[in-house]
Tab-separated table of C-alpha atoms in Angstrom:
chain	number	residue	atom	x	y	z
A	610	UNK	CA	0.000	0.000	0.000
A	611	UNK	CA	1.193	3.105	-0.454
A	612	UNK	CA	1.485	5.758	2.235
A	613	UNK	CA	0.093	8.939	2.392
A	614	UNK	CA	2.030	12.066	2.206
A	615	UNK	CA	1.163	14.500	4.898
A	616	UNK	CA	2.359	17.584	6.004
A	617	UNK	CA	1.806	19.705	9.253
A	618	UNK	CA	0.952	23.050	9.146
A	619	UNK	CA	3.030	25.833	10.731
A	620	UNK	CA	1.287	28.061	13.190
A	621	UNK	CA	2.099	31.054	10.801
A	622	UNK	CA	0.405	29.335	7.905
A	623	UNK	CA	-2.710	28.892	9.920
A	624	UNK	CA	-3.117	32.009	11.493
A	625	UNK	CA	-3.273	33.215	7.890
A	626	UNK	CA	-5.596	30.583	6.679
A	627	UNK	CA	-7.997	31.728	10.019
A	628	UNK	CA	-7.714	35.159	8.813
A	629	UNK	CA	-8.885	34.673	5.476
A	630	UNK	CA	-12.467	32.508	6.832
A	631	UNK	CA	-12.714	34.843	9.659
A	632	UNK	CA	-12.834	38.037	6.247
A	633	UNK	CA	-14.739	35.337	4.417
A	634	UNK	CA	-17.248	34.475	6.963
A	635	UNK	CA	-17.997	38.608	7.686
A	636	UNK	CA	-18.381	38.672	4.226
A	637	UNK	CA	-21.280	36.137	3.811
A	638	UNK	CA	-22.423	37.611	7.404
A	639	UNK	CA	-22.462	41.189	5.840
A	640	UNK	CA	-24.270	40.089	2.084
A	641	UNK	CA	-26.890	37.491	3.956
A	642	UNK	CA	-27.770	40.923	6.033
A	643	UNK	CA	-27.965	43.157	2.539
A	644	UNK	CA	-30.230	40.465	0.975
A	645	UNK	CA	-32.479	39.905	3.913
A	646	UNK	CA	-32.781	43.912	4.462
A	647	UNK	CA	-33.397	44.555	0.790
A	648	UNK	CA	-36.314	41.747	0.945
A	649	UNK	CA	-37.651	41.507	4.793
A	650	UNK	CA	-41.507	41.704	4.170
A	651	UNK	CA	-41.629	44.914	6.926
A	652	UNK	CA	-42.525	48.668	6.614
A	653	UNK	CA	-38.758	50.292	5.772
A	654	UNK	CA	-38.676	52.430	8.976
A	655	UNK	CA	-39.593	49.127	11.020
A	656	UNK	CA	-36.480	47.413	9.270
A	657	UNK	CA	-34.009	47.131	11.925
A	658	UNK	CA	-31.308	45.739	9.169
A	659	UNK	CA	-31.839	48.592	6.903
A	660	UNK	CA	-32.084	51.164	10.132
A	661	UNK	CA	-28.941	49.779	11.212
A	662	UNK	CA	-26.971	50.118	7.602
A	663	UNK	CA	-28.337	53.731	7.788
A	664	UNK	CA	-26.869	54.373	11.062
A	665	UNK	CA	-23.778	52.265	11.046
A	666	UNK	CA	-22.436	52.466	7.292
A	667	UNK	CA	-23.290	55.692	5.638
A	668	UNK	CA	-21.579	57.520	8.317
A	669	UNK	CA	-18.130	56.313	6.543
A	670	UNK	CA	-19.609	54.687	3.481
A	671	UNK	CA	-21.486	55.309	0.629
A	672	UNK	CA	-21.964	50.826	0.438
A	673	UNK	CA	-24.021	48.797	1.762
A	674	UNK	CA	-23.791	45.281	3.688
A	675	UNK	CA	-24.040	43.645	0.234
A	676	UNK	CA	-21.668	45.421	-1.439
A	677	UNK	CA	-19.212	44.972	1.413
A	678	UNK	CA	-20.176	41.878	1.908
A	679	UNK	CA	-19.008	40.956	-1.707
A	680	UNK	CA	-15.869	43.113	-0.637
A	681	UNK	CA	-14.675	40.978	2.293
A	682	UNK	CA	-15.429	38.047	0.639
A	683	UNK	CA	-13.142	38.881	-2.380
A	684	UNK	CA	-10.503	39.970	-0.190
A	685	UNK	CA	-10.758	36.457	1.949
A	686	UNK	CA	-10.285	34.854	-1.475
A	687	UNK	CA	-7.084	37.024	-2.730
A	688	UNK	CA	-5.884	36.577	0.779
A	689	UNK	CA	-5.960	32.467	0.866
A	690	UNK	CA	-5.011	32.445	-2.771
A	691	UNK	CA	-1.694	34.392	-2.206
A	692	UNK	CA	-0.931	32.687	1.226
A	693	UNK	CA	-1.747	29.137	-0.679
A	694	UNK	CA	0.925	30.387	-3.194
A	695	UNK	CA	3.876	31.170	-0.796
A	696	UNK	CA	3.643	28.406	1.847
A	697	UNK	CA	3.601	25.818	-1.562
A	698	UNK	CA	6.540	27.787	-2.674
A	699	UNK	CA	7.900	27.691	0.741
A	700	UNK	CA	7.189	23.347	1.024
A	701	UNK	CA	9.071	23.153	-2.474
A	702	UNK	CA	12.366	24.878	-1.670
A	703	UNK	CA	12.103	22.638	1.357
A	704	UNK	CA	11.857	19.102	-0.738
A	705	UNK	CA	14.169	20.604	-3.462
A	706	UNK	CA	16.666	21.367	-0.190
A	707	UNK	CA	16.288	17.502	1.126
A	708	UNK	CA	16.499	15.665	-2.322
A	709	UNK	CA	19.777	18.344	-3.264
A	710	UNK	CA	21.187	17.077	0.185
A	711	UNK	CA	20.430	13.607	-0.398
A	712	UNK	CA	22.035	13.764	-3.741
A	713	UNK	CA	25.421	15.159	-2.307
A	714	UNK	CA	24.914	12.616	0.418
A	715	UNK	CA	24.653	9.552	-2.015
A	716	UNK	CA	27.820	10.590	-4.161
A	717	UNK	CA	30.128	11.746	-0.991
A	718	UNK	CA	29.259	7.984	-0.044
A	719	UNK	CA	29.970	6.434	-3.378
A	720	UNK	CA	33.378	8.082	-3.770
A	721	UNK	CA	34.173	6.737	-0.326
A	722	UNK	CA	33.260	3.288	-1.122
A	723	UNK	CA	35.356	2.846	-4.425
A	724	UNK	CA	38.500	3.993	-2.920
């Protein structure tokens, strides 16, 4: 049978990874809220979603929850994309550094044995 490859994580590599859900799950938090303002069956000034965009976010922000929703959840994406892309590049120096070593290793020792 063959045996499976794994590989731990490094703390830093999951702190990143927890940062990205944690923008990720605002995100959905903040464009759920948007789309359930927008549509909540209520009179508008009895919409505590829409009250609360009107107090909270146009003090700062011309957006809405949905539109920063979409935001954060774009951002959570970049974010695990690029950290994806250096802790791969990071795990390939590290096999290319073994199997280099190895290499040197397994010639050192086969000049040593033919003399």
């Amino acid at each position: 049978m063959k045996e499976k490859k794994t590989t731990k994580l490094s703390i830093k590599e999951t702190v990143w990874y927890c940062i990205a859900a944690f923008f990720g799950l605002v995100g959905l938090v903040f464009l759920v809220l948007g789309i359930v303002g927008e549509h909540l069956p209520v009179l508008s000034s009895e919409n505590g979603i829409l009250l609360s965009e009107k107090a909270w976010l146009t003090n700062w922000s011309p957006l809405g929850y949905r539109y920063w929703g979409i935001i954060l959840i774009l951002a959570a994406a970049l974010l695990a994309v690029i950290c994806l892309s250096l802790f791969a590049r990071e795990g390939d120096r590290d096999v290319e550094r073994v199997m280099r070593r190895a290499q040197r290793l397994g010639i050192s020792q086969d000049e040593s044995q033919s003399k």
